[in-house]
Amino acid sequence: MKNLIVMNKSSVLVFLLVGLFVLCECEDEDQFLPVSPMVKKEQEALYSAIQGFVGNSWNGSDLYPDPCGWTPIQGVYCDLLDGYWHVTVLNIGLVFDNSLQCSPNAKFTHHLFELIHLRSLSFFHCFSSPRDNPIRIPSSNWERLSNSLESLEFRSNGGLIGTIPVSISYLKKLRSLVLLENGLIGDLPIELGNLVNLKQLVLAGNKFTGQIPPSLGGLTELLIMDLSRNSLTGTLMLTFGCNLTSLLKLDLSNNKLEGKIPEGIGRLKNATLLDLGRNKFSGGLIQSFQQLVSLKEMVISNNPLGGDLMGVEWGKLQNLEILDLSSMGLTGLVPESMAGMKKLRYLGLNDNSLTGNLSPKLASLPCLNALYVNDNNLTGKLEFAEGFYKKMGRKFRAWNNSNLCYQREMIPSSSTSSHGLNGVKLC
């Protein structure tokens, strides 16, 4: 009985406290209600735009009590502007488990372009079937977002087909344009050069053809340019790179680009990655490569480049960690100056026509953990110390150099198979 009384007193106390809280909430309700409403027309446009992508069965209940309040759904974010809530970020697609997931019949509607305060718009794995539901990027109305949109992304949309609409060039505030791994085709519009505020341009993994427009070379604010994994052809203008001095990453790999690599590439003094691999470049290595003093990764492999390694002062590339010059038709000696790249971790010189002996100084590179010189015409004795073979293991490859040999006393065990010396004869 005593315990029961105590419980009742506790219950009364809780009740009084809750009542007091409710009373306070009612007396100062502005502290607990949204400070400003959302314009009804914009809310209706948002719901209609989302229904176009996820289906008409979606009714907005996931955005209760309103699109800009607390919501369990990912992808819709708002900012307070001029006393009203406005949608500024819209992410469509299954990025998270609770994201807005597109229906098999997803489509664009004109309502999307009524969200004139949008700063970021992205679509991830939304348009998935080029056969059942091929979708094109809208060719009009982008000018309605020209004063707000800063980021536009389409990622992993296999059903997104057609060309890049010229009207995207109206987005004068755009800082990031990412069209990654879609089904887009055709030439790159020269009007992309009008997007002078771009920091990031990623058009990789599509089916683009034709030349790289010279206008892209004038995007002076660019930090990232990735045009890899397309079917781009033609040559790069000789001044390409001269105005891209802010660039940190340039990836043109896996295309069909040809001709001489422009000397302007040497102006990319802030770049940390340069990948020109798997193209049809010719005309030899350019001397201005040695000016890329910030570079950490350089891949020029799988190009019929020809020429030799002697025209570049490799020791100037003190930050280089990865250098892949394989399958390039290179001839001549391996320069001793390569031992001056003290941060080098990977050196790929395989599948060329290099001659002469390897300098033992290469073995002294403190960070080197992969050295591939197989399938060349190297000669003479391998004069690397025993510790080099212990450190490298199978990541040292020297086979298929018919006049290259190793000294038994330099090998740490009777077996050569675990030290990359298979195919190298004993001196």
Coordinates of C-alpha atoms in Angstrom, one line a residue:
M1 CA 0.0 0.0 0.0
K2 CA 2.8 2.3 0.9
N3 CA 4.6 1.5 -2.4
L4 CA 1.3 2.2 -4.3
I5 CA 1.1 5.6 -2.7
V6 CA 4.6 6.4 -3.7
M7 CA 3.9 5.4 -7.2
N8 CA 0.9 7.5 -7.3
K9 CA 2.8 10.5 -6.1
S10 CA 5.4 9.9 -8.7
S11 CA 2.8 9.7 -11.4
V12 CA 1.2 12.9 -10.2
L13 CA 4.6 14.6 -10.2
V14 CA 5.3 13.4 -13.8
F15 CA 1.9 14.6 -14.8
L16 CA 2.5 18.0 -13.3
L17 CA 5.8 18.3 -15.0
V18 CA 4.4 17.3 -18.4
G19 CA 1.6 19.8 -18.0
L20 CA 4.0 22.5 -17.1
F21 CA 6.0 21.8 -20.2
V22 CA 2.9 21.8 -22.4
L23 CA 1.8 25.1 -20.8
C24 CA 5.2 26.7 -21.5
E25 CA 5.1 25.4 -25.0
C26 CA 1.7 26.9 -25.6
E27 CA 2.7 30.2 -24.1
D28 CA 5.8 30.5 -26.3
E29 CA 4.8 28.5 -29.3
D30 CA 7.1 30.3 -31.7
Q31 CA 10.0 28.5 -30.1
F32 CA 8.6 25.1 -31.1
L33 CA 7.0 25.8 -34.4
P34 CA 8.9 26.2 -37.7
V35 CA 10.0 29.8 -37.9
S36 CA 8.8 30.3 -41.5
P37 CA 6.6 28.4 -43.9
M38 CA 7.4 27.0 -47.3
V39 CA 5.7 28.5 -50.3
K40 CA 2.9 26.2 -51.3
K41 CA 3.6 26.5 -55.0
E42 CA 7.2 25.4 -54.5
Q43 CA 6.1 22.5 -52.2
E44 CA 3.7 21.3 -54.9
A45 CA 6.4 21.5 -57.6
L46 CA 8.8 19.5 -55.4
Y47 CA 6.2 16.8 -54.8
S48 CA 5.3 16.6 -58.5
A49 CA 9.0 16.5 -59.5
I50 CA 9.7 13.7 -57.0
Q51 CA 6.7 11.7 -58.2
G52 CA 8.1 11.9 -61.8
F53 CA 11.1 10.0 -60.5
V54 CA 9.8 7.7 -57.9
G55 CA 6.2 7.1 -59.1
N56 CA 2.7 8.6 -58.3
S57 CA 2.2 6.3 -55.4
W58 CA 4.6 8.5 -53.4
N59 CA 2.5 11.2 -51.7
G60 CA 5.0 13.1 -49.6
S61 CA 4.2 11.4 -46.3
D62 CA 8.0 10.7 -46.0
L63 CA 8.6 14.4 -45.8
Y64 CA 6.0 15.0 -43.0
P65 CA 5.4 17.4 -41.4
D66 CA 6.9 19.5 -44.3
P67 CA 9.8 19.1 -46.8
C68 CA 12.1 21.3 -44.8
G69 CA 11.4 20.0 -41.3
W70 CA 12.8 16.9 -39.7
T71 CA 12.4 14.0 -42.1
P72 CA 13.5 10.3 -42.1
I73 CA 14.3 10.5 -45.8
Q74 CA 17.6 11.4 -47.4
G75 CA 17.9 13.7 -50.4
V76 CA 15.8 16.8 -49.7
Y77 CA 17.4 19.7 -47.9
C78 CA 16.3 23.3 -47.5
D79 CA 17.7 26.8 -46.6
L80 CA 15.9 29.8 -45.2
L81 CA 15.9 32.5 -47.8
D82 CA 13.9 35.8 -47.6
G83 CA 11.8 34.5 -44.7
Y84 CA 10.7 31.2 -46.4
W85 CA 12.1 27.7 -46.6
H86 CA 13.3 26.8 -50.1
V87 CA 14.6 23.5 -51.5
T88 CA 18.4 23.9 -52.2
V89 CA 19.5 20.3 -52.5
L90 CA 17.8 17.4 -54.3
N91 CA 19.4 14.0 -54.5
I92 CA 17.4 11.3 -56.4
G93 CA 18.5 7.7 -56.2
L94 CA 19.4 5.0 -53.8
V95 CA 22.5 6.5 -52.2
F96 CA 21.3 5.4 -48.7
D97 CA 18.8 2.9 -47.6
N98 CA 16.3 5.7 -46.9
S99 CA 16.9 7.7 -50.1
L100 CA 14.4 8.5 -52.8
Q101 CA 14.5 5.4 -55.0
C102 CA 13.6 5.8 -58.6
S103 CA 10.8 3.7 -60.3
P104 CA 11.4 1.7 -63.5
N105 CA 9.5 4.5 -65.3
A106 CA 11.4 7.4 -63.8
K107 CA 11.1 10.6 -65.9
F108 CA 11.8 14.3 -65.8
T109 CA 8.9 16.7 -65.5
H110 CA 8.8 20.5 -65.9
H111 CA 8.2 20.8 -62.2
L112 CA 11.9 20.2 -61.5
F113 CA 12.8 23.6 -63.1
E114 CA 10.3 25.4 -60.8
L115 CA 12.7 24.8 -57.9
I116 CA 14.7 27.9 -58.8
H117 CA 16.7 28.0 -55.5
L118 CA 18.3 24.6 -56.2
R119 CA 22.1 24.7 -55.6
S120 CA 22.8 21.0 -55.9
L121 CA 21.0 18.4 -58.1
S122 CA 22.1 14.7 -58.4
F123 CA 20.8 11.5 -59.8
F124 CA 22.4 8.1 -58.8
H125 CA 21.4 4.9 -60.4
C126 CA 18.0 6.4 -61.3
F127 CA 17.6 5.7 -65.0
S128 CA 18.9 2.1 -65.2
S129 CA 17.5 0.5 -68.4
P130 CA 18.4 1.9 -71.9
R131 CA 16.0 -0.7 -73.4
D132 CA 12.9 -0.4 -71.2
N133 CA 13.1 3.3 -70.2
P134 CA 15.7 5.3 -72.1
I135 CA 15.9 8.9 -70.8
R136 CA 17.6 11.9 -72.1
I137 CA 18.8 14.9 -70.2
P138 CA 16.2 17.7 -70.7
S139 CA 17.3 20.0 -73.6
S140 CA 15.5 23.1 -72.2
N141 CA 14.7 25.0 -69.0
W142 CA 18.2 24.8 -67.5
E143 CA 18.3 28.6 -67.8
R144 CA 15.7 28.8 -65.0
L145 CA 18.3 27.4 -62.7
S146 CA 21.1 29.6 -64.0
N147 CA 21.2 31.9 -60.9
S148 CA 21.4 29.1 -58.3
L149 CA 22.7 25.7 -59.5
E150 CA 26.3 25.0 -58.5
S151 CA 26.5 21.2 -58.7
L152 CA 24.9 18.9 -61.3
E153 CA 25.6 15.2 -61.2
F154 CA 24.4 12.1 -63.0
R155 CA 26.2 8.9 -61.8
S156 CA 25.7 5.3 -62.8
N157 CA 22.6 5.8 -65.0
G158 CA 22.8 3.2 -67.7
G159 CA 19.5 4.3 -69.2
L160 CA 20.6 7.9 -69.6
I161 CA 21.2 8.3 -73.3
G162 CA 21.6 11.0 -75.9
T163 CA 24.0 13.9 -75.9
I164 CA 24.9 16.7 -73.5
P165 CA 22.4 19.5 -74.2
V166 CA 23.9 22.8 -75.1
S167 CA 21.5 24.5 -72.7
I168 CA 23.6 23.2 -69.7
S169 CA 26.0 25.9 -70.6
Y170 CA 23.5 28.5 -69.3
L171 CA 24.3 27.3 -65.7
K172 CA 26.8 30.1 -65.2
K173 CA 27.2 29.4 -61.5
L174 CA 28.0 25.7 -62.0
R175 CA 31.1 24.6 -60.0
S176 CA 30.8 20.9 -60.5
L177 CA 29.5 18.9 -63.5
V178 CA 29.7 15.2 -63.1
L179 CA 28.3 12.9 -65.8
L180 CA 29.9 9.6 -64.7
E181 CA 29.2 6.1 -66.0
N182 CA 26.0 6.8 -68.0
G183 CA 25.0 5.9 -71.6
L184 CA 25.7 9.4 -73.0
I185 CA 27.0 9.7 -76.6
G186 CA 28.1 12.3 -79.2
D187 CA 30.5 15.2 -79.3
L188 CA 31.3 17.3 -76.3
P189 CA 29.6 20.7 -76.8
I190 CA 32.1 23.5 -77.2
E191 CA 29.7 25.6 -75.1
L192 CA 31.0 23.7 -72.0
G193 CA 33.8 26.2 -72.2
N194 CA 31.3 28.9 -71.1
L195 CA 31.1 27.3 -67.6
V196 CA 33.9 29.5 -66.4
N197 CA 33.4 28.8 -62.7
L198 CA 33.8 25.0 -63.0
K199 CA 36.1 23.4 -60.4
Q200 CA 35.3 19.8 -61.4
L201 CA 34.5 18.4 -64.8
V202 CA 34.0 14.6 -64.8
L203 CA 32.6 13.0 -68.0
A204 CA 34.2 9.6 -67.6
G205 CA 32.7 6.2 -68.4
N206 CA 30.3 7.2 -71.3
K207 CA 30.4 6.8 -75.0
F208 CA 31.5 10.3 -76.1
T209 CA 33.2 10.7 -79.4
G210 CA 34.9 13.4 -81.4
Q211 CA 37.6 15.8 -80.3
I212 CA 38.1 17.4 -76.9
P213 CA 36.9 21.0 -77.5
P214 CA 39.7 23.6 -77.3
S215 CA 37.3 25.7 -75.2
L216 CA 37.8 23.3 -72.3
G217 CA 41.4 24.5 -72.1
G218 CA 40.1 27.9 -71.0
L219 CA 38.4 26.7 -67.8
T220 CA 41.0 28.3 -65.6
E221 CA 39.3 27.5 -62.3
L222 CA 39.3 23.7 -62.9
L223 CA 40.8 21.5 -60.2
I224 CA 39.7 18.1 -61.7
M225 CA 39.2 17.2 -65.4
D226 CA 38.3 13.5 -66.0
L227 CA 37.3 12.6 -69.5
S228 CA 38.5 9.0 -69.3
R229 CA 36.8 5.8 -70.6
N230 CA 35.2 7.3 -73.6
S231 CA 35.9 7.1 -77.4
L232 CA 37.4 10.6 -77.8
T233 CA 39.6 11.0 -80.9
G234 CA 41.9 13.6 -82.5
T235 CA 44.8 15.6 -81.2
L236 CA 45.1 18.0 -78.3
M237 CA 46.0 21.5 -79.2
L238 CA 49.6 22.4 -78.6
T239 CA 48.7 24.9 -75.9
F240 CA 46.5 22.5 -74.0
G241 CA 47.3 22.8 -70.3
C242 CA 48.8 26.3 -70.5
N243 CA 45.7 27.9 -68.8
L244 CA 44.9 25.0 -66.5
T245 CA 47.5 25.9 -64.0
S246 CA 45.1 25.2 -61.0
L247 CA 44.5 21.7 -62.1
L248 CA 45.1 18.9 -59.6
K249 CA 44.0 15.9 -61.6
L250 CA 44.0 15.3 -65.4
D251 CA 42.7 12.0 -66.6
L252 CA 42.3 11.4 -70.3
S253 CA 43.0 7.7 -70.2
N254 CA 41.2 4.9 -72.2
N255 CA 40.3 7.0 -75.3
K256 CA 41.5 7.1 -78.8
L257 CA 43.5 10.4 -78.6
E258 CA 46.5 10.7 -81.0
G259 CA 49.3 12.9 -82.0
K260 CA 52.0 14.5 -79.9
I261 CA 51.5 15.2 -76.2
P262 CA 51.4 19.0 -76.0
E263 CA 54.2 20.8 -74.2
G264 CA 51.6 22.8 -72.4
I265 CA 51.0 19.8 -70.1
G266 CA 54.2 20.9 -68.4
R267 CA 52.3 24.0 -67.1
L268 CA 50.3 21.8 -64.7
K269 CA 52.6 22.5 -61.8
N270 CA 50.0 21.8 -59.2
A271 CA 48.8 18.6 -60.7
T272 CA 49.2 15.4 -58.5
L273 CA 47.8 13.0 -61.1
L274 CA 48.3 12.8 -64.8
D275 CA 46.9 9.8 -66.7
L276 CA 47.2 9.6 -70.5
G277 CA 47.3 5.8 -70.6
R278 CA 45.6 3.6 -73.3
N279 CA 45.4 6.1 -76.1
K280 CA 47.3 6.5 -79.4
F281 CA 49.7 9.3 -78.5
S282 CA 53.0 9.3 -80.4
G283 CA 56.1 11.5 -80.8
G284 CA 58.0 10.6 -77.7
L285 CA 58.1 11.9 -74.1
I286 CA 58.0 15.7 -73.8
Q287 CA 60.7 17.5 -71.9
S288 CA 58.2 19.6 -70.0
F289 CA 57.2 16.5 -68.0
Q290 CA 60.1 17.4 -65.7
Q291 CA 58.3 20.6 -64.7
L292 CA 55.4 18.6 -63.1
V293 CA 57.0 19.0 -59.7
S294 CA 53.8 18.3 -57.6
L295 CA 53.0 15.1 -59.5
K296 CA 52.5 11.9 -57.4
E297 CA 51.2 9.6 -60.2
M298 CA 52.0 9.6 -63.9
V299 CA 50.6 7.0 -66.2
I300 CA 51.5 7.2 -69.9
S301 CA 51.4 3.4 -70.6
N302 CA 49.9 1.7 -73.6
N303 CA 50.6 4.4 -76.1
P304 CA 52.7 4.0 -79.3
L305 CA 54.8 6.9 -78.1
G306 CA 58.3 5.7 -79.1
G307 CA 61.5 7.6 -78.3
D308 CA 63.7 7.2 -75.3
L309 CA 63.8 8.2 -71.6
M310 CA 66.9 10.4 -71.8
G311 CA 65.1 13.7 -72.6
V312 CA 63.5 14.1 -69.2
E313 CA 65.4 15.0 -66.0
W314 CA 63.6 12.5 -63.8
G315 CA 65.3 13.6 -60.6
K316 CA 63.3 16.8 -60.6
L317 CA 60.1 14.8 -59.9
Q318 CA 60.7 14.5 -56.2
N319 CA 57.1 13.9 -55.3
L320 CA 56.4 11.2 -57.8
E321 CA 55.2 7.9 -56.3
I322 CA 53.8 6.0 -59.3
L323 CA 55.4 6.0 -62.8
D324 CA 53.9 3.7 -65.4
L325 CA 55.7 3.9 -68.8
S326 CA 54.9 0.3 -69.9
S327 CA 54.0 -0.7 -73.5
M328 CA 55.1 2.5 -75.1
G329 CA 57.7 1.3 -77.7
L330 CA 60.5 3.0 -75.7
T331 CA 64.1 2.4 -76.8
G332 CA 67.6 3.2 -75.4
L333 CA 68.9 3.1 -71.9
V334 CA 67.2 3.4 -68.5
P335 CA 68.7 6.6 -67.2
E336 CA 70.4 6.6 -63.8
S337 CA 68.5 9.9 -63.0
M338 CA 65.5 7.8 -62.3
A339 CA 67.1 6.8 -59.0
G340 CA 66.7 10.5 -58.0
M341 CA 62.9 10.1 -57.5
K342 CA 63.2 9.3 -53.8
K343 CA 59.4 8.8 -53.2
L344 CA 58.9 6.4 -56.0
R345 CA 56.9 3.3 -55.0
Y346 CA 56.1 1.8 -58.4
L347 CA 58.1 1.9 -61.6
G348 CA 56.7 0.2 -64.7
L349 CA 59.0 0.0 -67.7
N350 CA 57.9 -3.4 -69.0
D351 CA 56.9 -4.3 -72.5
N352 CA 59.2 -1.9 -74.3
S353 CA 62.5 -2.2 -76.3
L354 CA 64.9 -0.8 -73.6
T355 CA 68.5 -1.8 -73.8
G356 CA 71.6 -1.7 -71.7
N357 CA 72.0 -2.5 -68.0
L358 CA 70.0 -1.4 -65.0
S359 CA 71.8 0.9 -62.6
P360 CA 72.2 -0.6 -59.1
K361 CA 71.2 2.8 -57.8
L362 CA 67.5 1.9 -58.6
A363 CA 67.7 -0.6 -55.7
S364 CA 68.5 2.2 -53.3
L365 CA 65.2 3.9 -53.8
P366 CA 63.8 3.9 -50.2
C367 CA 60.1 3.5 -51.0
L368 CA 60.3 1.3 -54.1
N369 CA 58.1 -1.8 -53.7
A370 CA 57.4 -2.7 -57.4
L371 CA 59.9 -2.6 -60.3
Y372 CA 58.8 -4.1 -63.6
V373 CA 61.4 -4.3 -66.4
N374 CA 60.3 -7.5 -68.0
D375 CA 59.9 -7.9 -71.8
N376 CA 62.7 -5.6 -72.9
N377 CA 66.1 -6.0 -74.5
L378 CA 68.1 -5.3 -71.3
T379 CA 71.6 -6.8 -71.0
G380 CA 74.4 -7.4 -68.5
K381 CA 74.4 -8.4 -64.9
L382 CA 71.8 -7.5 -62.3
E383 CA 73.9 -6.0 -59.6
F384 CA 71.2 -5.4 -57.0
A385 CA 72.1 -6.4 -53.4
E386 CA 70.6 -9.4 -51.7
G387 CA 68.3 -7.2 -49.6
F388 CA 66.6 -5.8 -52.7
Y389 CA 65.3 -9.2 -53.7
K390 CA 64.1 -10.0 -50.2
K391 CA 62.2 -6.7 -50.1
M392 CA 60.7 -6.9 -53.6
G393 CA 59.8 -10.6 -53.9
R394 CA 57.5 -11.2 -56.9
K395 CA 57.1 -7.4 -57.4
F396 CA 60.5 -7.4 -59.2
R397 CA 60.0 -8.7 -62.7
A398 CA 62.8 -9.0 -65.2
W399 CA 62.0 -12.0 -67.4
N400 CA 62.1 -12.0 -71.2
N401 CA 65.4 -10.0 -71.4
S402 CA 67.4 -12.6 -73.3
N403 CA 70.9 -11.1 -72.5
L404 CA 70.2 -10.2 -68.9
C405 CA 71.6 -12.4 -66.1
Y406 CA 71.8 -12.6 -62.3
Q407 CA 74.5 -13.6 -59.9
R408 CA 73.8 -16.6 -57.7
E409 CA 75.5 -15.0 -54.6
M410 CA 73.0 -12.1 -54.8
I411 CA 70.0 -14.3 -54.3
P412 CA 68.9 -15.0 -50.7
S413 CA 67.8 -18.6 -51.3
S414 CA 68.3 -21.4 -53.8
S415 CA 64.9 -20.7 -55.3
T416 CA 64.5 -17.9 -57.8
S417 CA 60.8 -18.4 -58.3
S418 CA 59.8 -16.2 -55.3
H419 CA 62.1 -13.4 -56.3
G420 CA 60.8 -12.5 -59.7
L421 CA 63.8 -14.0 -61.5
N422 CA 62.0 -16.7 -63.4
G423 CA 63.1 -16.3 -67.0
V424 CA 66.4 -14.6 -66.1
K425 CA 69.4 -16.8 -66.7
L426 CA 72.3 -17.3 -64.3
C427 CA 75.5 -15.4 -65.2

